Short mmCIF file of C-alpha atoms in Angstrom, two decimals:
data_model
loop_
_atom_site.label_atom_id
_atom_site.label_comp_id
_atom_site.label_asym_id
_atom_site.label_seq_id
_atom_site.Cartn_x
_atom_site.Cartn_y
_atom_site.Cartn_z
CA UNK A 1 0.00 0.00 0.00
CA UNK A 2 2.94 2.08 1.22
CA UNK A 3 4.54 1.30 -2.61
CA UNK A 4 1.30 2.34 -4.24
CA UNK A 5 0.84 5.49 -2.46
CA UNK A 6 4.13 6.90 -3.73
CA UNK A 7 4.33 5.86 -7.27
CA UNK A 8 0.33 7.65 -7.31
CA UNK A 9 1.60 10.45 -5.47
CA UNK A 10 4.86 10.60 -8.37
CA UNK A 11 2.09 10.13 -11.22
CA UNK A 12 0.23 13.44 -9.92
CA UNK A 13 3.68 15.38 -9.42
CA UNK A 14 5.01 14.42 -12.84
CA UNK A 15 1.49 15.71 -14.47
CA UNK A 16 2.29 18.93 -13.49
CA UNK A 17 4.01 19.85 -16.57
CA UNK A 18 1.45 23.43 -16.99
CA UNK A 19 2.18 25.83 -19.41
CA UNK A 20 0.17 28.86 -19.23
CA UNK A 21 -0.49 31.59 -21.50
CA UNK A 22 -2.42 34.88 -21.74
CA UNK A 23 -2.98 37.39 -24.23
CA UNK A 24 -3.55 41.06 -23.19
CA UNK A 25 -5.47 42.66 -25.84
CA UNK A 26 -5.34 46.73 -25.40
CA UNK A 27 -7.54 47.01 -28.34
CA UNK A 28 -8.14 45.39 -31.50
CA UNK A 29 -6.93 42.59 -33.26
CA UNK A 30 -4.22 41.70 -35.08
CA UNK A 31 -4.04 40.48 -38.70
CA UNK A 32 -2.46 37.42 -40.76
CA UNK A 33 -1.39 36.22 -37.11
CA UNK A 34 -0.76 33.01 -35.54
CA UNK A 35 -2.23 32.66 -32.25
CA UNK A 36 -0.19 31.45 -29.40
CA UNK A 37 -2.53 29.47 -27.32
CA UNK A 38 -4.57 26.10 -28.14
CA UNK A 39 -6.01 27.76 -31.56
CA UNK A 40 -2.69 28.12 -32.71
CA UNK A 41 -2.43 24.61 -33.52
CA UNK A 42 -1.68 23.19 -36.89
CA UNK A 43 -1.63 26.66 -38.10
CA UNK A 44 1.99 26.19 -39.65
CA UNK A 45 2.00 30.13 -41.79
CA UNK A 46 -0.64 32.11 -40.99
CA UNK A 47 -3.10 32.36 -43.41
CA UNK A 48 -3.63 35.67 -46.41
CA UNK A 49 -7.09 35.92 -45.40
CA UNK A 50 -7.81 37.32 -42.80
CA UNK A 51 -11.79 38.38 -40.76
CA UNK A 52 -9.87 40.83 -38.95
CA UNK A 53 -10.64 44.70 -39.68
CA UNK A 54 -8.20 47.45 -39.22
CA UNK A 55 -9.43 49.98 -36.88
CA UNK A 56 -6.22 51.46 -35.75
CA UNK A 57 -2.95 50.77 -34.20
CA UNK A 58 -3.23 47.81 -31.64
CA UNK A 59 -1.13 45.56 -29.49
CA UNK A 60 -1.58 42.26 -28.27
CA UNK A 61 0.71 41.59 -25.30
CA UNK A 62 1.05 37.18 -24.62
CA UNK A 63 2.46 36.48 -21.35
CA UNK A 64 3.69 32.32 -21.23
CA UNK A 65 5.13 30.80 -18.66
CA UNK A 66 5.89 26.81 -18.42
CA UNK A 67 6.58 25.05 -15.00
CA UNK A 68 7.99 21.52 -15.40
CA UNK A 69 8.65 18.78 -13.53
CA UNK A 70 11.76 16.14 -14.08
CA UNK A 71 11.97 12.54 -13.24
CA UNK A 72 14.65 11.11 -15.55
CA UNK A 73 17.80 9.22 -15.21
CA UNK A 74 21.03 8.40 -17.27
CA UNK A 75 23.76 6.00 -17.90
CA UNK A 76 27.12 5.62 -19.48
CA UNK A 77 30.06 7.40 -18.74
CA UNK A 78 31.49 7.47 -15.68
CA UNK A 79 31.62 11.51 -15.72
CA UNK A 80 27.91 11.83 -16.28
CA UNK A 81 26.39 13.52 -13.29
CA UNK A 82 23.45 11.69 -11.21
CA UNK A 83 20.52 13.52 -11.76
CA UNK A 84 17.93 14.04 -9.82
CA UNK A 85 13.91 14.31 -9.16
CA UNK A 86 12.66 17.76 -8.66
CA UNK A 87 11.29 20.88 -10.58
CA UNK A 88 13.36 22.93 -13.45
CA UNK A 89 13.35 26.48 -13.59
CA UNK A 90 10.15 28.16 -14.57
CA UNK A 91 10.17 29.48 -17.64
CA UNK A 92 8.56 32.66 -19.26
CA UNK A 93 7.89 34.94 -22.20
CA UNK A 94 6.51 38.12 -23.18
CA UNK A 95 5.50 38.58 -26.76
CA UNK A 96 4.34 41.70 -28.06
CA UNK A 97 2.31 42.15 -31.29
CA UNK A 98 1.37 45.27 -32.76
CA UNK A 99 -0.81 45.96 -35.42
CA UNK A 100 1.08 49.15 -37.19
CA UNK A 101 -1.13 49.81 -40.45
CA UNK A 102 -4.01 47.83 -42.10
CA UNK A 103 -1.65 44.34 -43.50
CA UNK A 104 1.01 45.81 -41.38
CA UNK A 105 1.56 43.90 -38.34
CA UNK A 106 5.40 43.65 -35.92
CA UNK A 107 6.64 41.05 -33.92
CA UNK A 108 8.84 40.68 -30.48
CA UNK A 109 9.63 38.09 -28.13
CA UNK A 110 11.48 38.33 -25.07
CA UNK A 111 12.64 35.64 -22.80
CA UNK A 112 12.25 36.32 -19.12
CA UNK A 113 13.66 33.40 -17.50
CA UNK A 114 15.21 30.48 -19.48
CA UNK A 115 17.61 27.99 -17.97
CA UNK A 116 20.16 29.18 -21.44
CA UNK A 117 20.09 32.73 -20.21
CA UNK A 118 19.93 32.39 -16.41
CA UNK A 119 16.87 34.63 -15.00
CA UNK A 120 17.93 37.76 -17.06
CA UNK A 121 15.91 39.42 -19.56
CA UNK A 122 16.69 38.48 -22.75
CA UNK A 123 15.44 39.79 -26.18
CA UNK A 124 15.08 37.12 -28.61
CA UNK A 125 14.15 38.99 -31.97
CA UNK A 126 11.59 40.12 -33.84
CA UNK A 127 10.01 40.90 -37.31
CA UNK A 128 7.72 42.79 -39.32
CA UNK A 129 5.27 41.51 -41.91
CA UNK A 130 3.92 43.10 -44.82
CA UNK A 131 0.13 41.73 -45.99
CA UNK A 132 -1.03 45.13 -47.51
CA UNK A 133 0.71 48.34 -48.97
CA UNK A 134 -2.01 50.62 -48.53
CA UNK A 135 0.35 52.50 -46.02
CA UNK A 136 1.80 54.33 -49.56
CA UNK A 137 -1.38 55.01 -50.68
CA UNK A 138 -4.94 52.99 -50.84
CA UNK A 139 -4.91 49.90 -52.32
CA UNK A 140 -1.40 49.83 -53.50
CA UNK A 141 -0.55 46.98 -55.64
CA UNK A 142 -3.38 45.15 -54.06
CA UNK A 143 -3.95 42.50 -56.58
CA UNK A 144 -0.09 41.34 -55.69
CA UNK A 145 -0.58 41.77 -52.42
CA UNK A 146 -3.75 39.00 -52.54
CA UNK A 147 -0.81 36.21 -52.40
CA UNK A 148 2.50 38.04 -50.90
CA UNK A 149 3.89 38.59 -48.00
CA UNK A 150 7.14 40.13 -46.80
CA UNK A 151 8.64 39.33 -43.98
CA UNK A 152 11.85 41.30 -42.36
CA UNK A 153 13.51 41.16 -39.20
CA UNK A 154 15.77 39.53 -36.53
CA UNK A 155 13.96 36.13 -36.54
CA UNK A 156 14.27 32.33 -36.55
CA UNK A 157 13.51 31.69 -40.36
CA UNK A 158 10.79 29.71 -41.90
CA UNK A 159 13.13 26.21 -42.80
CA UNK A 160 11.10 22.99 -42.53
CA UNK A 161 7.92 22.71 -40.39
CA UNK A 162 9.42 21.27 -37.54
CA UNK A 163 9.62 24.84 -35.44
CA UNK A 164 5.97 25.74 -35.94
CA UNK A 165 6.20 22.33 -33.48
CA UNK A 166 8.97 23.17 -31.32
CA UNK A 167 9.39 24.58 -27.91
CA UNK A 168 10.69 28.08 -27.55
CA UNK A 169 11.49 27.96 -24.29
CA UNK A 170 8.04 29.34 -22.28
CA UNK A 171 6.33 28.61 -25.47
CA UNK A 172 5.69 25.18 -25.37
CA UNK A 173 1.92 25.16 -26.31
CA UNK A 174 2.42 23.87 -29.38
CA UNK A 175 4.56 21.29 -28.85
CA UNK A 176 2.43 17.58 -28.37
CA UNK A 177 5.87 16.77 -26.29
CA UNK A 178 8.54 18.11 -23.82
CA UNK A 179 11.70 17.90 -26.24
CA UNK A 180 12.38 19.35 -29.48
CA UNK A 181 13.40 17.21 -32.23
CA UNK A 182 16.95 15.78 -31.89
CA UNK A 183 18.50 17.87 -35.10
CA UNK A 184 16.60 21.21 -33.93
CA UNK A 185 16.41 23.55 -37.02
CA UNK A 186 16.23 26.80 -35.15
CA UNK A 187 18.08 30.00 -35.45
CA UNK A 188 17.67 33.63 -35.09
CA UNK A 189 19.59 36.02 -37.93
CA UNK A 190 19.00 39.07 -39.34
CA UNK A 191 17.25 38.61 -42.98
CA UNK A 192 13.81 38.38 -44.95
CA UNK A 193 11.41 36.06 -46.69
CA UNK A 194 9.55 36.76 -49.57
CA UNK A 195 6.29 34.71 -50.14
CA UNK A 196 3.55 33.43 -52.77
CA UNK A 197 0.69 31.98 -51.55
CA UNK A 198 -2.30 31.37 -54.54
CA UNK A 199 -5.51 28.67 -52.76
CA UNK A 200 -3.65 25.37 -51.02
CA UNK A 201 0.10 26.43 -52.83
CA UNK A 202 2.89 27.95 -50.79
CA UNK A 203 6.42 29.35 -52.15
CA UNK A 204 9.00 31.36 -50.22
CA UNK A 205 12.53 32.16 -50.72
CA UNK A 206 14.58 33.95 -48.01
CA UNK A 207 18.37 35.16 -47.21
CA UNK A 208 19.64 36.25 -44.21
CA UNK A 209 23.32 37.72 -42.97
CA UNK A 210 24.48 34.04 -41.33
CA UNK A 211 24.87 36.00 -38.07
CA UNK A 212 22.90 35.03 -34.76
CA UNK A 213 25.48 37.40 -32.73
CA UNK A 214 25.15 40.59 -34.46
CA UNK A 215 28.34 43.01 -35.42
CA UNK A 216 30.08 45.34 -37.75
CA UNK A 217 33.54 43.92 -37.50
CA UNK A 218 35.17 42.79 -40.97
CA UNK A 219 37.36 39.51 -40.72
CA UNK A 220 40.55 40.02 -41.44
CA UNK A 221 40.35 36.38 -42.74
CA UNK A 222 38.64 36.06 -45.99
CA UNK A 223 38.04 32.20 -45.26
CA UNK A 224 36.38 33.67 -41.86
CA UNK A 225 34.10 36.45 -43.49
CA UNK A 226 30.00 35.18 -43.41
CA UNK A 227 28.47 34.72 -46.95
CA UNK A 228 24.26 35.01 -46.81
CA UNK A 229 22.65 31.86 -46.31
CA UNK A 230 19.70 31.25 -49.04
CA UNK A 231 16.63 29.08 -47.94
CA UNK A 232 13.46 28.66 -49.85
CA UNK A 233 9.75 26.30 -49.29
CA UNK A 234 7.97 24.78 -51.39
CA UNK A 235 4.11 23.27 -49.90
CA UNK A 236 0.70 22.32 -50.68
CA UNK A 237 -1.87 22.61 -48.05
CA UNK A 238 -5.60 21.85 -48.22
CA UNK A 239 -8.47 20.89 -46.05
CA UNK A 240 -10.01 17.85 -48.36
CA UNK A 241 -13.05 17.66 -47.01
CA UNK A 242 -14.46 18.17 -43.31
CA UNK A 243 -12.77 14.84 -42.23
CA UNK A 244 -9.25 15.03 -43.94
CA UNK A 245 -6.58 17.94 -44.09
CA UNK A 246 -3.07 17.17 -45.99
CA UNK A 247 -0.18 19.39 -46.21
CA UNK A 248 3.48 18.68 -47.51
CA UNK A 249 5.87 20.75 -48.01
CA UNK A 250 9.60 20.90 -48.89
CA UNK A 251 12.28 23.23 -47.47
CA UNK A 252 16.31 23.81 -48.67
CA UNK A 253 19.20 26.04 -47.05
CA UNK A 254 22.45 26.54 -47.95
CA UNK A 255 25.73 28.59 -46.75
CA UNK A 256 28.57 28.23 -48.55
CA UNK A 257 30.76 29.91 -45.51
CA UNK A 258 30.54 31.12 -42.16
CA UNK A 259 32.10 31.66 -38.85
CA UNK A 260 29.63 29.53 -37.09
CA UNK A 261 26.81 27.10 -38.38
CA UNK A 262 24.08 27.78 -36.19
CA UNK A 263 21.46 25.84 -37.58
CA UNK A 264 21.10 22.99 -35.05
CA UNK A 265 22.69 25.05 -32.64
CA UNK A 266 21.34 28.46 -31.98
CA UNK A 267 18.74 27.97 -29.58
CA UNK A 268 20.24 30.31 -26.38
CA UNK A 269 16.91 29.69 -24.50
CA UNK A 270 17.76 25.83 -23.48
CA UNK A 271 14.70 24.67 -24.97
CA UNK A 272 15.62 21.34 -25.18
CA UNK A 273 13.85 20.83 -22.05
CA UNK A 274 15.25 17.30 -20.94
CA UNK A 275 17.71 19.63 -18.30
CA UNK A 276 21.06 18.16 -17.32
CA UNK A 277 21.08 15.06 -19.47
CA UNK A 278 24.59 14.48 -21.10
CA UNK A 279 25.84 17.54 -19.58
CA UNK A 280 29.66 18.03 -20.76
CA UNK A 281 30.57 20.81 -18.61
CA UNK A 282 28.97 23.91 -20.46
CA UNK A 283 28.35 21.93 -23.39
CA UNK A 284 24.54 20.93 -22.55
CA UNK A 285 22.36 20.21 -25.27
CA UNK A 286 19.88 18.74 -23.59
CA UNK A 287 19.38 15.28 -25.51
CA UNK A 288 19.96 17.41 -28.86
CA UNK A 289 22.46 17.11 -31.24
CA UNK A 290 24.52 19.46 -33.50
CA UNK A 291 26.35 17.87 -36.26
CA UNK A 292 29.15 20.89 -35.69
CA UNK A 293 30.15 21.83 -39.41
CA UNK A 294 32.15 24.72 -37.92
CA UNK A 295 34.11 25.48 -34.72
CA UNK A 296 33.62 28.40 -32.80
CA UNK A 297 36.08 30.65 -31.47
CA UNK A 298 36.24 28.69 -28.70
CA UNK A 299 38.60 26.60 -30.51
CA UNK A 300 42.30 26.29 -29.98
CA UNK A 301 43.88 29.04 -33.04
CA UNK A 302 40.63 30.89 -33.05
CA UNK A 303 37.70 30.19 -35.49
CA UNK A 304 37.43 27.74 -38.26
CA UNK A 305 34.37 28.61 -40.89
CA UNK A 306 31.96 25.86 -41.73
CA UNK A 307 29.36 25.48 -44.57
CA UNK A 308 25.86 23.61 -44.75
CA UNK A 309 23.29 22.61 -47.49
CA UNK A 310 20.07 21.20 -45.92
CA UNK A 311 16.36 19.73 -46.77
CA UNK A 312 13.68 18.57 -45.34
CA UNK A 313 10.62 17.71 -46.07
CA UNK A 314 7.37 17.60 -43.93
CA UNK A 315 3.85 15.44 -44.25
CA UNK A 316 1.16 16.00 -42.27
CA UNK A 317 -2.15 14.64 -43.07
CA UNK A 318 -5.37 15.20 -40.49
CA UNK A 319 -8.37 12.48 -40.39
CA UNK A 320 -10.94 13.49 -37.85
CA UNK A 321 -9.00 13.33 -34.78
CA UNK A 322 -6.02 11.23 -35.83
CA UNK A 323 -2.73 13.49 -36.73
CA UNK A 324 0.49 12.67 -38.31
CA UNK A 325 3.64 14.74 -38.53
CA UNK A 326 6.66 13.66 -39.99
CA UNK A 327 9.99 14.67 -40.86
CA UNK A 328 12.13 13.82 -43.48
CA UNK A 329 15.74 15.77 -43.33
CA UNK A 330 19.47 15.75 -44.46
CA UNK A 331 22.02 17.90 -43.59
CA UNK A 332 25.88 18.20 -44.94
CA UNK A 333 28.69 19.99 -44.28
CA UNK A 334 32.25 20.49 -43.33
CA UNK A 335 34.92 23.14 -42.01
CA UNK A 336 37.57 24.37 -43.52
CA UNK A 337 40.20 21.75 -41.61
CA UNK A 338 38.11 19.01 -43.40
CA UNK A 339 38.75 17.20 -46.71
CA UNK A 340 35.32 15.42 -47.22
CA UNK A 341 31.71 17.13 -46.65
CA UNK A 342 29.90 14.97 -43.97
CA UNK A 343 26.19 14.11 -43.84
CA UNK A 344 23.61 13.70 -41.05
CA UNK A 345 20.08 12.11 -41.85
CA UNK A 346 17.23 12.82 -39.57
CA UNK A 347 13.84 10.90 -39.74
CA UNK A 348 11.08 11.71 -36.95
CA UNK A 349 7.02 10.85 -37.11
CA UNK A 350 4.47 11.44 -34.91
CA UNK A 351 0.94 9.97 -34.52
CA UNK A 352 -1.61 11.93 -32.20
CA UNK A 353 -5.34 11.40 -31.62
CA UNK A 354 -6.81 14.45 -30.60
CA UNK A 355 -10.38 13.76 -29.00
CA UNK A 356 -13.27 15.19 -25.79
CA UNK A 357 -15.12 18.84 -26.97
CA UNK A 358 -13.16 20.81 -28.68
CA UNK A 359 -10.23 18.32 -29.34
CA UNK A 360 -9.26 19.20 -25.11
CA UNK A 361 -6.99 16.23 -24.84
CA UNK A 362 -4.77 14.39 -26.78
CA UNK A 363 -2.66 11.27 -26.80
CA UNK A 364 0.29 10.50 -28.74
CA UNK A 365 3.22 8.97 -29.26
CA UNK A 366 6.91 10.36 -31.41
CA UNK A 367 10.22 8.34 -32.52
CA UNK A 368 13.02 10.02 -34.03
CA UNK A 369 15.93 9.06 -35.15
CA UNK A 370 19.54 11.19 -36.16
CA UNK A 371 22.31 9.25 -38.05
CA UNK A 372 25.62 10.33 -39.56
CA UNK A 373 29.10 10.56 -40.27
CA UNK A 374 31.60 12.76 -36.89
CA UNK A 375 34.46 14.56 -37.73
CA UNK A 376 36.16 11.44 -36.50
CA UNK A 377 35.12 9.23 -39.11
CA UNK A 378 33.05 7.68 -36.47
CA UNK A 379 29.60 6.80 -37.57
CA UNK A 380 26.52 7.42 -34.93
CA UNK A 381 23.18 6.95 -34.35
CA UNK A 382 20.86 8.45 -31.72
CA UNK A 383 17.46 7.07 -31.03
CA UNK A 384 14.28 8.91 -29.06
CA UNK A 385 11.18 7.25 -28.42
CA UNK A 386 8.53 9.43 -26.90
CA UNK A 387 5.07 8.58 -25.16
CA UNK A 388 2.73 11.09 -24.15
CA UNK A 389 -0.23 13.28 -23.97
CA UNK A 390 -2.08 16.26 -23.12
CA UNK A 391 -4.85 18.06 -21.52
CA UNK A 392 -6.39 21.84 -22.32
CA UNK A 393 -7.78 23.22 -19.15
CA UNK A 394 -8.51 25.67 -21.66
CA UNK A 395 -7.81 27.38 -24.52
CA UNK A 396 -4.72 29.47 -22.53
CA UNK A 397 -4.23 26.37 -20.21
CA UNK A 398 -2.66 23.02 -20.50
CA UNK A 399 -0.98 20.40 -18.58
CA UNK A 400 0.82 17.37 -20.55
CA UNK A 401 2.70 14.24 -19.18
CA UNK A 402 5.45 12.48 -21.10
CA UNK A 403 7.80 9.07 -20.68
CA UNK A 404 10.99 9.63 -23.16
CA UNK A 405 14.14 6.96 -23.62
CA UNK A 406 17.35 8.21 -25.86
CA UNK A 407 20.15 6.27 -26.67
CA UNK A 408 23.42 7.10 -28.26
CA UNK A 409 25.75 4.43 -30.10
CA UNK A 410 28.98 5.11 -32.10
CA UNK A 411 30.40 7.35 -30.76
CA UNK A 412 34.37 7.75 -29.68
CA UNK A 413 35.61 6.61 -26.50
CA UNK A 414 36.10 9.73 -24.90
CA UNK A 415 32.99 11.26 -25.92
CA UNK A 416 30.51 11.79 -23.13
CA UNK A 417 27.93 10.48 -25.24
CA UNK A 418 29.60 7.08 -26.31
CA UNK A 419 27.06 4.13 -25.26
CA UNK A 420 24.98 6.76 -22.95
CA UNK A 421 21.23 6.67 -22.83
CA UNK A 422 19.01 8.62 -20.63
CA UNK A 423 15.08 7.80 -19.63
CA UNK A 424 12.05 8.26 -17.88
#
């Protein structure tokens, strides 16, 4: 009875992964927008129509915040620390968006308290999106403006469908799980997107400055100066009928140089939300992985520039209440110190059923797996099974419960990671 009482009394700790978020609304409502609470899901772009009317400048202001509790252990090397059961560091976030001009609309996020940036204040980024022209004068090249949008700012750019998915650190109502995918696709640098959208068809092409940390310095190094990274979608999207909803789209990136490939690694929120696993002394990533095509300056003789050319490609199909999401992606890349580009493949699915009024709870169930060739010449493979699900208290409100095992093989004896595996 005694052993009962305590793996009940676990159970009801454990569900107390909450995530709660509220949206201010001084006046107003904002266009072509993507909300962040439960009607934000499946969303992927927002939408070029729009039921909103201007009436004037407005602002929405979204507070999040994300409590979580962490049962997990790990094995393998020696040096791995013992980690324990207790609750993370709350998280929160305070978006602002403000609707500037009729098809005019900005975007900011800042980070209150992430485990990446301590409890400081942080300011992630922002953007701002152009629906409508009418700003220059009334109906300004409306009939283009039916099917583009321009997008401009300090942002993480639209590559692959993954992050419409992912956790950004107090912003974890749209993720069906704790952890992002193992190869997260997330950055934040300076550059635009230009899009086409025309019924279920979607095209956008983008280039931004390859810079997450943001300065005016010229390399003295030519093989150190950042060249613009390119990226472009492709997708079709359409609701069927009332029962079915399929969307698939394809997404490509390249940079032929830079000081530092942040691609899979420039998430400074920690947002990979499985704390403490695999921690190599500063080098936490959380049960992620970053296939490091260039060395930061970090490194013994300063910098050494990488390059990257990656795809992926993204189903999702929607019957009634059952949902899949996949992900389809391949990565390559080397530094300047390497002979021989290297590749990474990462495949990931997910099956949900969605069901109660209002689609309120969910259950569900993710593997993914990451595969490819180190710097080494070793050859690794990481594995994540995740079971889970969810419950909207409402719309604003939701509490989810997840059991995740990862394992590592391949990699070199020294490496913290060689034969580890972490659960729970």
């Amino acid at each position: 009875m005694k052993t009962l009482l305590i793996k009940f009394t676990t159970l009801a700790i454990v569900f107390l992964f909450v995530t709660e978020s509220a949206q201010a609304q001084i006046t107003g409502g904002i266009q072509y927008y993507r909300p962040m609470d439960k009607t934000g899901i499946n969303m992927f772009e927002p939408s070029k129509e729009t039921d909103v009317e201007f009436d004037g400048f407005n602002v929405h202001i979204g507070l999040q915040n994300t409590m979580q509790f962490q049962a997990l252990s790990q094995s393998g090397n020696d040096d791995l620390n013992e980690l324990g059961t207790n609750f993370n560091l709350p998280t929160s976030n305070i978006d602002f968006d403000a609707q500037l001009a009729n098809g005019v609309r900005m975007h900011l996020r800042s980070w209150v308290a992430s485990p990446g940036q301590g409890a400081s204040f942080h300011i992630k980024g922002g953007y701002i999106q152009f629906d409508r022209l009418d700003f220059v004068t009334e109906g300004f090249m409306e009939d283009l403006m039916d099917n583009v949008r321009v997008r401009i700012g300090h942002m993480d750019f639209n590559y692959g469908d993954a992050h419409f998915r992912r956790s950004d650190n107090a912003h974890t109502m749209h993720n069906p799980f704790v952890g992002n995918y193992i190869m997260d696709a997330y950055t934040n640098e300076i550059g635009g997107e230009v899009y086409y959208m025309s019924g279920p068809f979607l095209g956008m092409v983008g280039m931004t400055n390859s810079r997450m940390n943001q300065n005016i310095l010229k390399q003295e190094d030519e093989d150190l100066q950042d060249k613009p990274t390119f990226f472009g979608k492709l997708g079709f999207d359409s609701q069927i009928n009332e029962d079915l909803r399929f969307r698939l789209t394809g997404s490509a990136l390249t940079v032929s140089q830079t000081e530092a490939v942040y691609l899979y690694g420039g998430d400074r929120a920690a947002s990979g939300r499985y704390y403490g696993v695999l921690d190599a002394g500063g080098g936490d990533t959380e049960g992620r992985f970053n296939p490091d095509f260039s060395v930061s300056g970090f490194a013994p003789g300063g910098p050494i520039a990488g390059e990257v050319t990656a795809f992926q490609i993204n189903p999702f199909v929607r019957f009634r209440g059952l949902e899949f999401f996949g992900v389809i992606e391949n990565a390559s890349g080397k530094n300047t110190t390497e002979d021989d580009t290297r590749s990474f493949t990462q495949l990931g699915g997910e099956l949900l059923y969605r069901f109660g009024q209002d689609d309120r709870f969910y259950i569900g169930t993710r593997y993914n797996t990451v595969s490819g060739e180190m710097a080494n010449g070793n050859d690794i493979d990481i594995n994540r099974l995740n079971i889970g699900g969810g419950w909207f208290l409402a719309n604003n409100i939701m509490t989810k419960i997840e059991y995740v095992n990862q394992s590592y093989d391949g990699f070199a004896d020294g490496d913290i990671r060689n034969n580890a595996e972490f659960s729970g």
